[in-house]
Amino acid sequence: MQRRQERQGRRTGTIAVGSALGMTAVLAGCGLTGDSGDVTLRLVAADYGDSTANSSQKYWDQLVKEYENTHSGVQVEVSVYSWNDVDRKVKELVDAGKAPDMAQIGAYADYADAGLLYQADDLLSIRTQADFAAQFATAGQVKDVQYGMPFAASTRLLFYNKTLFKDAGLTAPKTWAQLAADAAALKERGVKYPYALPLGPEEAQAETMQWVLSGGGGYTDSFGTYALDSAENVDTFTWLKDDLVDKGLTGPVAPGKLNRAAAFSAFASGDVGMLNGHPSLMKIAEKKGVKFGMVPMPGVSGQTKYSMGVADWMTAFKQGGHAEQVGDFLDFVYSEKNVLAFSREYDLLPVTNSASEVMATADQDTDLKPFLQELPQSELYPVGKTSWSTVSAAVKKDIGKAVAPGANPSTVLSRLESTAAKEDNKQ
């Protein structure tokens, strides 16, 4: 802490910021390399916006403008890429021996296992580290050492179309049986997707995790070992197949072919009775005038105790050797004000306790509070496993087959478990 206070006291001045959206040439004219003692940090970040108007580049530009008022000797280039490209771009840079100083991406364990990342202890002040919500700090660990710094979070709730439910005389379900009964009633009234079950390759791992948690299972057991074919998971997918899919309650598109984006779009068009959604679905539906409600995910005998949580990660690569400067910048990034600003702009949940406490009582955050309430009991993907990226890809590719006509869910889940165990044994 003393080291950080000393270096902060030495700094006032400016930072130049570049982006993947065309700022490089401008920086070249402003003296990008700076004086002999200057340091240039390079950050690759993901874009959370859905248009140019709210691109994450604007967030980073504003953040750095504020940072430059009290710091000197450091320059920061920010390159923003879509989620379709950012992980691939970082991998290309790392493979080419040009790792960025920082990368805000979807996973970190492979890089940590290869010894390429700084530990959080090497970078952040004690105050910043202590402010991370406990489940995210733990999820950012590989072999009990934190390398992944949580950057943004989200949970899932069951969205339902209030108009469709009112017309059918229904109430929001609390159990699987009620969900199936509601879906059947909606089908009778001609609703296209009584329950939208997106098990297509876009984000099948999320829908899968939400359902297995609601059935008392998960991707791993209490010891952290993969358990995709557990009795609970088999029971969950058997119920999905028998009670929803085979009864025609999931719509005209096979779940294995239905992607999340298409399901969200159908909900916004008024064609979906129920589906699992994250906060961004609120704006999508509101823009189309759809009246919706949100409740915790139904479970076997009542509302699910554990919700699915998702976190994206900030990482810092050792290659550039600028631990002190990177740590100083990230302490600023994780200040309460900046975490709140980002979360509010993109309808995401804070990863720090201080920002979460503010959001829990602020009137402007009313829409996000139902998701925030789920956060303490949320469970995240097993991102600390270096095998997770392979396992996740396998789930995206094959889990839809578990509910296909004539399929045996147990067989599909056993095959996925074999893949997971094989990958885990490589470590």
Short mmCIF file of C-alpha atoms in Angstrom, two decimals:
data_model
loop_
_atom_site.label_atom_id
_atom_site.label_comp_id
_atom_site.label_asym_id
_atom_site.label_seq_id
_atom_site.Cartn_x
_atom_site.Cartn_y
_atom_site.Cartn_z
CA MET A 1 0.00 0.00 0.00
CA GLN A 2 2.82 2.41 0.88
CA ARG A 3 4.45 1.74 -2.50
CA ARG A 4 1.22 2.68 -4.28
CA GLN A 5 0.69 5.83 -2.22
CA GLU A 6 4.23 6.98 -2.94
CA ARG A 7 3.93 6.52 -6.68
CA GLN A 8 0.51 8.18 -6.79
CA GLY A 9 1.97 11.22 -5.06
CA ARG A 10 4.54 11.62 -7.83
CA ARG A 11 2.02 11.80 -10.69
CA THR A 12 0.12 14.59 -12.41
CA GLY A 13 -0.35 15.07 -16.12
CA THR A 14 -1.77 13.41 -19.22
CA ILE A 15 -2.48 10.11 -20.91
CA ALA A 16 -2.99 9.61 -24.62
CA VAL A 17 -5.60 7.05 -25.56
CA GLY A 18 -5.89 5.09 -28.78
CA SER A 19 -8.48 2.60 -29.95
CA ALA A 20 -9.24 -0.07 -32.48
CA LEU A 21 -11.73 2.40 -33.93
CA GLY A 22 -9.24 4.64 -35.66
CA MET A 23 -7.36 6.70 -33.04
CA THR A 24 -3.89 5.36 -33.77
CA ALA A 25 -3.07 7.99 -36.36
CA VAL A 26 -4.16 10.77 -34.03
CA LEU A 27 -1.87 9.47 -31.32
CA ALA A 28 1.06 9.37 -33.68
CA GLY A 29 0.68 13.10 -34.14
CA CYS A 30 0.48 13.71 -30.40
CA GLY A 31 3.77 12.07 -29.47
CA LEU A 32 2.75 8.51 -28.60
CA THR A 33 6.17 7.44 -27.46
CA GLY A 34 6.54 10.33 -25.03
CA ASP A 35 9.71 11.21 -23.15
CA SER A 36 12.43 8.69 -22.38
CA GLY A 37 10.94 7.92 -18.96
CA ASP A 38 7.38 7.42 -20.16
CA VAL A 39 5.59 4.07 -20.21
CA THR A 40 2.96 3.05 -22.75
CA LEU A 41 0.38 0.53 -21.55
CA ARG A 42 -1.76 -1.36 -24.02
CA LEU A 43 -5.21 -2.59 -23.09
CA VAL A 44 -7.42 -4.80 -25.25
CA ALA A 45 -11.07 -4.61 -24.16
CA ALA A 46 -14.39 -6.11 -25.17
CA ASP A 47 -17.25 -4.02 -26.51
CA TYR A 48 -20.44 -4.19 -24.44
CA GLY A 49 -22.36 -1.71 -26.57
CA ASP A 50 -24.93 -2.61 -29.20
CA SER A 51 -24.18 0.34 -31.49
CA THR A 52 -21.55 2.98 -32.21
CA ALA A 53 -23.45 5.36 -29.96
CA ASN A 54 -22.79 3.32 -26.81
CA SER A 55 -19.57 1.54 -27.74
CA SER A 56 -17.34 0.69 -24.80
CA GLN A 57 -14.75 2.89 -26.44
CA LYS A 58 -16.65 5.91 -25.14
CA TYR A 59 -16.47 4.54 -21.60
CA TRP A 60 -12.72 4.00 -21.83
CA ASP A 61 -12.12 7.40 -23.44
CA GLN A 62 -13.94 9.17 -20.61
CA LEU A 63 -12.23 7.10 -17.93
CA VAL A 64 -8.77 7.89 -19.25
CA LYS A 65 -9.54 11.59 -19.63
CA GLU A 66 -10.28 11.67 -15.93
CA TYR A 67 -7.22 9.62 -15.13
CA GLU A 68 -4.94 12.01 -17.03
CA ASN A 69 -5.80 14.89 -14.72
CA THR A 70 -3.81 13.38 -11.84
CA HIS A 71 -1.19 11.16 -13.51
CA SER A 72 1.80 11.63 -15.75
CA GLY A 73 4.51 9.52 -17.29
CA VAL A 74 2.08 6.83 -18.44
CA GLN A 75 0.32 6.50 -21.78
CA VAL A 76 -2.50 4.05 -22.46
CA GLU A 77 -3.67 2.63 -25.76
CA VAL A 78 -7.16 1.11 -25.59
CA SER A 79 -8.23 -1.22 -28.41
CA VAL A 80 -11.87 -2.28 -28.31
CA TYR A 81 -13.13 -5.36 -30.17
CA SER A 82 -16.50 -7.08 -30.36
CA TRP A 83 -17.09 -10.15 -28.22
CA ASN A 84 -16.93 -12.18 -31.42
CA ASP A 85 -13.31 -11.11 -31.92
CA VAL A 86 -11.71 -10.03 -28.66
CA ASP A 87 -10.63 -13.43 -27.27
CA ARG A 88 -9.23 -14.44 -30.66
CA LYS A 89 -7.39 -11.11 -31.01
CA VAL A 90 -5.71 -11.48 -27.63
CA LYS A 91 -4.67 -15.04 -28.44
CA GLU A 92 -3.16 -13.87 -31.73
CA LEU A 93 -1.17 -11.17 -29.94
CA VAL A 94 0.05 -13.60 -27.30
CA ASP A 95 1.00 -16.22 -29.89
CA ALA A 96 2.91 -13.56 -31.83
CA GLY A 97 4.91 -12.58 -28.76
CA LYS A 98 3.11 -9.23 -28.51
CA ALA A 99 0.90 -9.73 -25.47
CA PRO A 100 -0.95 -6.59 -24.34
CA ASP A 101 -0.27 -5.28 -20.87
CA MET A 102 -3.94 -5.82 -20.02
CA ALA A 103 -6.77 -7.75 -21.64
CA GLN A 104 -10.42 -7.63 -20.63
CA ILE A 105 -11.77 -10.93 -21.96
CA GLY A 106 -13.93 -13.95 -21.21
CA ALA A 107 -11.39 -16.40 -19.71
CA TYR A 108 -7.98 -16.38 -18.11
CA ALA A 109 -7.03 -19.84 -16.82
CA ASP A 110 -5.04 -20.98 -19.88
CA TYR A 111 -2.83 -17.91 -19.74
CA ALA A 112 -2.36 -18.23 -15.98
CA ASP A 113 -1.45 -21.90 -16.26
CA ALA A 114 1.17 -21.00 -18.87
CA GLY A 115 2.77 -18.53 -16.45
CA LEU A 116 1.96 -15.50 -18.60
CA LEU A 117 -0.10 -13.47 -16.13
CA TYR A 118 0.63 -11.35 -13.10
CA GLN A 119 -1.04 -12.38 -9.88
CA ALA A 120 -3.58 -9.91 -8.55
CA ASP A 121 -1.29 -9.50 -5.52
CA ASP A 122 1.44 -8.21 -7.82
CA LEU A 123 -0.75 -5.38 -9.07
CA LEU A 124 -3.62 -4.19 -6.95
CA SER A 125 -3.78 -2.31 -3.68
CA ILE A 126 -5.06 -4.23 -0.67
CA ARG A 127 -8.14 -2.02 -0.68
CA THR A 128 -9.02 -2.88 -4.29
CA GLN A 129 -8.51 -6.60 -3.79
CA ALA A 130 -10.59 -6.64 -0.62
CA ASP A 131 -13.44 -4.89 -2.43
CA PHE A 132 -14.04 -7.72 -4.92
CA ALA A 133 -17.15 -9.74 -4.16
CA ALA A 134 -16.00 -12.99 -2.56
CA GLN A 135 -17.39 -15.40 -5.15
CA PHE A 136 -15.68 -13.51 -7.98
CA ALA A 137 -12.33 -13.31 -6.22
CA THR A 138 -12.49 -17.08 -5.65
CA ALA A 139 -13.57 -17.77 -9.22
CA GLY A 140 -10.56 -15.80 -10.44
CA GLN A 141 -8.14 -18.27 -8.87
CA VAL A 142 -6.00 -21.01 -10.36
CA LYS A 143 -4.55 -23.32 -7.72
CA ASP A 144 -5.65 -20.91 -4.98
CA VAL A 145 -3.90 -17.91 -6.54
CA GLN A 146 -5.92 -15.09 -8.09
CA TYR A 147 -4.99 -14.20 -11.65
CA GLY A 148 -8.39 -13.27 -13.07
CA MET A 149 -9.73 -9.92 -11.86
CA PRO A 150 -13.52 -9.76 -12.28
CA PHE A 151 -14.63 -6.89 -14.48
CA ALA A 152 -18.37 -7.23 -15.09
CA ALA A 153 -21.02 -9.58 -13.81
CA SER A 154 -24.53 -10.74 -14.55
CA THR A 155 -27.12 -13.16 -13.26
CA ARG A 156 -30.17 -14.74 -14.87
CA LEU A 157 -33.89 -14.50 -14.09
CA LEU A 158 -36.94 -16.05 -15.68
CA PHE A 159 -38.63 -13.43 -17.89
CA TYR A 160 -42.31 -13.84 -18.73
CA ASN A 161 -44.62 -11.89 -21.02
CA LYS A 162 -47.14 -10.23 -18.72
CA THR A 163 -49.69 -9.66 -21.46
CA LEU A 164 -49.69 -13.29 -22.57
CA PHE A 165 -49.87 -14.48 -18.98
CA LYS A 166 -52.74 -12.14 -18.11
CA ASP A 167 -54.73 -13.15 -21.18
CA ALA A 168 -54.30 -16.82 -20.22
CA GLY A 169 -55.06 -16.22 -16.52
CA LEU A 170 -51.60 -17.41 -15.46
CA THR A 171 -49.20 -16.45 -12.69
CA ALA A 172 -45.41 -16.65 -12.79
CA PRO A 173 -44.23 -20.20 -12.05
CA LYS A 174 -42.26 -21.20 -8.97
CA THR A 175 -41.78 -24.88 -9.80
CA TRP A 176 -40.98 -26.93 -12.90
CA ALA A 177 -44.48 -28.40 -12.85
CA GLN A 178 -46.01 -24.93 -12.84
CA LEU A 179 -43.71 -23.83 -15.65
CA ALA A 180 -44.78 -26.81 -17.77
CA ALA A 181 -48.46 -26.17 -17.00
CA ASP A 182 -48.10 -22.49 -17.92
CA ALA A 183 -46.30 -23.43 -21.14
CA ALA A 184 -49.08 -25.86 -22.06
CA ALA A 185 -51.72 -23.19 -21.49
CA LEU A 186 -49.77 -20.73 -23.64
CA LYS A 187 -49.44 -23.30 -26.41
CA GLU A 188 -53.21 -23.80 -26.43
CA ARG A 189 -53.59 -20.07 -27.02
CA GLY A 190 -51.25 -20.19 -30.01
CA VAL A 191 -48.10 -18.73 -28.44
CA LYS A 192 -45.22 -19.54 -30.79
CA TYR A 193 -42.62 -20.27 -28.08
CA PRO A 194 -44.36 -21.10 -24.78
CA TYR A 195 -40.90 -21.58 -23.26
CA ALA A 196 -37.87 -20.66 -25.38
CA LEU A 197 -35.04 -23.14 -24.73
CA PRO A 198 -31.90 -21.83 -26.49
CA LEU A 199 -29.47 -24.74 -26.54
CA GLY A 200 -27.90 -23.63 -29.81
CA PRO A 201 -24.14 -23.07 -30.09
CA GLU A 202 -24.18 -19.35 -29.25
CA GLU A 203 -24.60 -19.69 -25.49
CA ALA A 204 -25.90 -23.17 -24.71
CA GLN A 205 -23.54 -23.45 -21.76
CA ALA A 206 -25.51 -20.69 -19.97
CA GLU A 207 -28.99 -22.17 -20.47
CA THR A 208 -27.58 -25.56 -19.47
CA MET A 209 -26.07 -24.26 -16.26
CA GLN A 210 -29.24 -22.42 -15.27
CA TRP A 211 -31.29 -25.59 -15.64
CA VAL A 212 -28.87 -28.00 -13.94
CA LEU A 213 -28.55 -25.63 -10.97
CA SER A 214 -32.33 -25.52 -10.69
CA GLY A 215 -32.30 -29.32 -10.58
CA GLY A 216 -29.76 -29.46 -7.77
CA GLY A 217 -26.78 -30.29 -9.99
CA GLY A 218 -24.08 -28.33 -11.78
CA TYR A 219 -21.03 -28.66 -13.97
CA THR A 220 -18.90 -29.78 -11.03
CA ASP A 221 -19.44 -31.50 -7.69
CA SER A 222 -18.62 -30.13 -4.24
CA PHE A 223 -14.98 -31.12 -4.73
CA GLY A 224 -14.63 -29.19 -7.98
CA THR A 225 -14.57 -32.33 -10.13
CA TYR A 226 -16.60 -32.36 -13.34
CA ALA A 227 -19.96 -34.08 -12.88
CA LEU A 228 -21.86 -33.41 -16.08
CA ASP A 229 -23.52 -36.83 -16.00
CA SER A 230 -24.58 -36.68 -12.35
CA ALA A 231 -27.95 -38.16 -11.47
CA GLU A 232 -29.32 -34.66 -10.88
CA ASN A 233 -28.22 -33.44 -14.31
CA VAL A 234 -29.60 -36.52 -16.04
CA ASP A 235 -32.92 -36.03 -14.25
CA THR A 236 -32.99 -32.37 -15.30
CA PHE A 237 -32.46 -33.04 -18.99
CA THR A 238 -34.80 -36.01 -18.95
CA TRP A 239 -37.51 -33.71 -17.58
CA LEU A 240 -36.73 -31.03 -20.16
CA LYS A 241 -37.02 -33.56 -22.97
CA ASP A 242 -40.10 -35.41 -21.69
CA ASP A 243 -42.11 -32.53 -20.21
CA LEU A 244 -41.22 -29.58 -22.43
CA VAL A 245 -39.55 -30.49 -25.73
CA ASP A 246 -41.42 -33.68 -26.60
CA LYS A 247 -44.73 -31.98 -25.76
CA GLY A 248 -44.03 -29.19 -28.23
CA LEU A 249 -43.74 -26.50 -25.57
CA THR A 250 -40.42 -25.05 -26.73
CA GLY A 251 -41.48 -23.69 -30.11
CA PRO A 252 -40.94 -24.48 -33.79
CA VAL A 253 -37.13 -24.34 -33.72
CA ALA A 254 -35.31 -27.31 -32.21
CA PRO A 255 -33.57 -26.22 -28.97
CA GLY A 256 -30.21 -27.32 -30.39
CA LYS A 257 -30.72 -24.89 -33.29
CA LEU A 258 -32.08 -21.96 -31.26
CA ASN A 259 -29.53 -19.35 -30.22
CA ARG A 260 -29.90 -16.89 -27.37
CA ALA A 261 -30.01 -13.81 -29.63
CA ALA A 262 -32.84 -15.30 -31.66
CA ALA A 263 -34.74 -16.22 -28.49
CA PHE A 264 -34.33 -12.69 -27.11
CA SER A 265 -35.52 -11.23 -30.42
CA ALA A 266 -38.59 -13.49 -30.41
CA PHE A 267 -39.39 -12.40 -26.84
CA ALA A 268 -39.15 -8.75 -27.87
CA SER A 269 -41.56 -9.52 -30.72
CA GLY A 270 -44.12 -10.94 -28.32
CA ASP A 271 -43.70 -14.53 -29.53
CA VAL A 272 -42.24 -16.01 -26.33
CA GLY A 273 -44.09 -16.74 -23.11
CA MET A 274 -41.06 -17.45 -20.90
CA LEU A 275 -37.29 -17.67 -21.14
CA ASN A 276 -34.16 -17.17 -19.06
CA GLY A 277 -32.61 -13.75 -19.57
CA HIS A 278 -29.96 -11.36 -18.31
CA PRO A 279 -30.39 -7.60 -17.73
CA SER A 280 -29.84 -6.53 -21.34
CA LEU A 281 -33.11 -8.24 -22.27
CA MET A 282 -34.96 -5.55 -20.35
CA LYS A 283 -33.99 -2.81 -22.79
CA ILE A 284 -34.55 -5.05 -25.81
CA ALA A 285 -38.10 -5.81 -24.67
CA GLU A 286 -38.86 -2.26 -23.56
CA LYS A 287 -37.88 -0.86 -26.95
CA LYS A 288 -40.51 -3.11 -28.56
CA GLY A 289 -43.16 -2.27 -25.94
CA VAL A 290 -43.31 -5.75 -24.42
CA LYS A 291 -44.56 -5.79 -20.83
CA PHE A 292 -42.61 -8.34 -18.86
CA GLY A 293 -42.07 -9.67 -15.37
CA MET A 294 -39.00 -11.29 -13.84
CA VAL A 295 -38.81 -14.01 -11.17
CA PRO A 296 -36.12 -16.38 -9.88
CA MET A 297 -35.70 -19.56 -11.86
CA PRO A 298 -38.28 -22.22 -10.88
CA GLY A 299 -36.95 -25.42 -9.32
CA VAL A 300 -38.21 -28.92 -8.73
CA SER A 301 -40.19 -28.01 -5.61
CA GLY A 302 -39.81 -24.22 -5.40
CA GLN A 303 -37.76 -21.31 -6.63
CA THR A 304 -34.13 -22.19 -7.27
CA LYS A 305 -31.76 -21.52 -4.39
CA TYR A 306 -28.76 -20.89 -6.63
CA SER A 307 -28.79 -18.72 -9.72
CA MET A 308 -26.28 -18.80 -12.51
CA GLY A 309 -23.74 -16.00 -12.39
CA VAL A 310 -21.42 -14.87 -15.17
CA ALA A 311 -18.27 -12.77 -14.91
CA ASP A 312 -15.89 -11.35 -17.47
CA TRP A 313 -12.26 -10.93 -16.57
CA MET A 314 -9.45 -8.43 -16.56
CA THR A 315 -5.99 -9.93 -16.96
CA ALA A 316 -2.48 -8.48 -16.93
CA PHE A 317 0.35 -10.05 -18.93
CA LYS A 318 3.90 -10.14 -17.62
CA GLN A 319 5.57 -9.62 -20.98
CA GLY A 320 5.60 -5.83 -20.88
CA GLY A 321 7.00 -5.76 -17.36
CA HIS A 322 4.97 -2.76 -16.15
CA ALA A 323 3.42 -4.19 -13.00
CA GLU A 324 3.55 -0.93 -11.05
CA GLN A 325 1.95 1.18 -13.77
CA VAL A 326 -0.65 -1.48 -14.60
CA GLY A 327 -1.58 -1.82 -10.94
CA ASP A 328 -1.93 1.92 -10.55
CA PHE A 329 -4.22 2.16 -13.57
CA LEU A 330 -6.35 -0.80 -12.48
CA ASP A 331 -6.80 0.65 -9.00
CA PHE A 332 -8.38 3.62 -10.76
CA VAL A 333 -10.47 1.40 -13.03
CA TYR A 334 -11.90 -0.41 -9.99
CA SER A 335 -12.81 2.73 -8.05
CA GLU A 336 -16.42 2.78 -6.88
CA LYS A 337 -17.37 5.59 -9.26
CA ASN A 338 -15.95 3.90 -12.34
CA VAL A 339 -17.39 0.47 -11.57
CA LEU A 340 -20.83 2.04 -11.09
CA ALA A 341 -20.56 4.07 -14.29
CA PHE A 342 -19.73 0.99 -16.36
CA SER A 343 -22.39 -1.19 -14.74
CA ARG A 344 -25.10 1.40 -15.25
CA GLU A 345 -24.17 2.14 -18.84
CA TYR A 346 -24.41 -1.52 -19.90
CA ASP A 347 -27.00 -2.94 -17.47
CA LEU A 348 -24.45 -5.13 -15.73
CA LEU A 349 -23.79 -5.90 -12.08
CA PRO A 350 -20.84 -4.53 -10.11
CA VAL A 351 -18.04 -6.90 -9.16
CA THR A 352 -17.09 -4.87 -6.08
CA ASN A 353 -18.82 -4.71 -2.71
CA SER A 354 -18.70 -0.91 -2.52
CA ALA A 355 -20.46 -0.40 -5.86
CA SER A 356 -22.98 -3.15 -5.10
CA GLU A 357 -23.93 -1.45 -1.83
CA VAL A 358 -24.61 1.80 -3.66
CA MET A 359 -26.64 0.08 -6.37
CA ALA A 360 -28.73 -1.80 -3.80
CA THR A 361 -30.19 1.47 -2.45
CA ALA A 362 -30.07 3.88 -5.41
CA ASP A 363 -33.39 4.69 -7.07
CA GLN A 364 -31.79 4.85 -10.50
CA ASP A 365 -30.82 1.18 -10.24
CA THR A 366 -34.30 -0.17 -9.48
CA ASP A 367 -34.43 -2.27 -12.66
CA LEU A 368 -31.19 -4.05 -11.82
CA LYS A 369 -32.02 -4.83 -8.19
CA PRO A 370 -33.77 -8.16 -8.88
CA PHE A 371 -30.59 -9.37 -10.58
CA LEU A 372 -28.40 -7.89 -7.85
CA GLN A 373 -30.37 -9.78 -5.22
CA GLU A 374 -29.50 -13.05 -6.96
CA LEU A 375 -25.79 -12.29 -7.06
CA PRO A 376 -24.73 -13.42 -3.56
CA GLN A 377 -26.19 -16.89 -4.18
CA SER A 378 -25.00 -17.18 -7.75
CA GLU A 379 -22.62 -19.84 -9.02
CA LEU A 380 -20.17 -19.20 -11.84
CA TYR A 381 -18.77 -21.39 -14.56
CA PRO A 382 -15.66 -23.36 -13.45
CA VAL A 383 -13.45 -20.77 -15.15
CA GLY A 384 -10.50 -21.57 -12.92
CA LYS A 385 -10.07 -24.85 -14.77
CA THR A 386 -7.84 -24.62 -17.82
CA SER A 387 -10.05 -27.31 -19.34
CA TRP A 388 -13.19 -25.16 -19.16
CA SER A 389 -12.82 -23.53 -22.58
CA THR A 390 -12.78 -26.97 -24.23
CA VAL A 391 -15.61 -28.29 -22.08
CA SER A 392 -17.70 -25.20 -22.73
CA ALA A 393 -17.19 -25.58 -26.48
CA ALA A 394 -18.27 -29.23 -26.26
CA VAL A 395 -21.42 -28.30 -24.34
CA LYS A 396 -22.28 -25.63 -26.92
CA LYS A 397 -21.85 -28.15 -29.71
CA ASP A 398 -23.62 -31.18 -28.26
CA ILE A 399 -26.00 -30.40 -25.38
CA GLY A 400 -28.90 -29.74 -27.75
CA LYS A 401 -28.70 -33.38 -28.79
CA ALA A 402 -29.76 -34.40 -25.26
CA VAL A 403 -33.32 -33.23 -25.94
CA ALA A 404 -33.52 -34.17 -29.62
CA PRO A 405 -36.18 -36.67 -30.79
CA GLY A 406 -35.25 -40.21 -29.78
CA ALA A 407 -32.21 -39.08 -27.81
CA ASN A 408 -31.12 -40.45 -24.45
CA PRO A 409 -30.06 -37.51 -22.23
CA SER A 410 -27.90 -39.80 -20.09
CA THR A 411 -25.87 -40.90 -23.11
CA VAL A 412 -25.20 -37.34 -24.26
CA LEU A 413 -24.25 -36.17 -20.78
CA SER A 414 -21.96 -39.18 -20.29
CA ARG A 415 -20.19 -38.35 -23.52
CA LEU A 416 -19.69 -34.77 -22.39
CA GLU A 417 -18.42 -35.98 -19.02
CA SER A 418 -15.84 -38.17 -20.77
CA THR A 419 -14.63 -35.15 -22.72
CA ALA A 420 -14.44 -33.07 -19.54
CA ALA A 421 -12.58 -35.75 -17.58
CA LYS A 422 -10.11 -36.29 -20.41
CA GLU A 423 -9.36 -32.57 -20.63
CA ASP A 424 -9.06 -32.24 -16.86
CA ASN A 425 -6.59 -35.13 -16.70
CA LYS A 426 -4.27 -33.32 -19.10
CA GLN A 427 -3.54 -30.73 -16.46
#
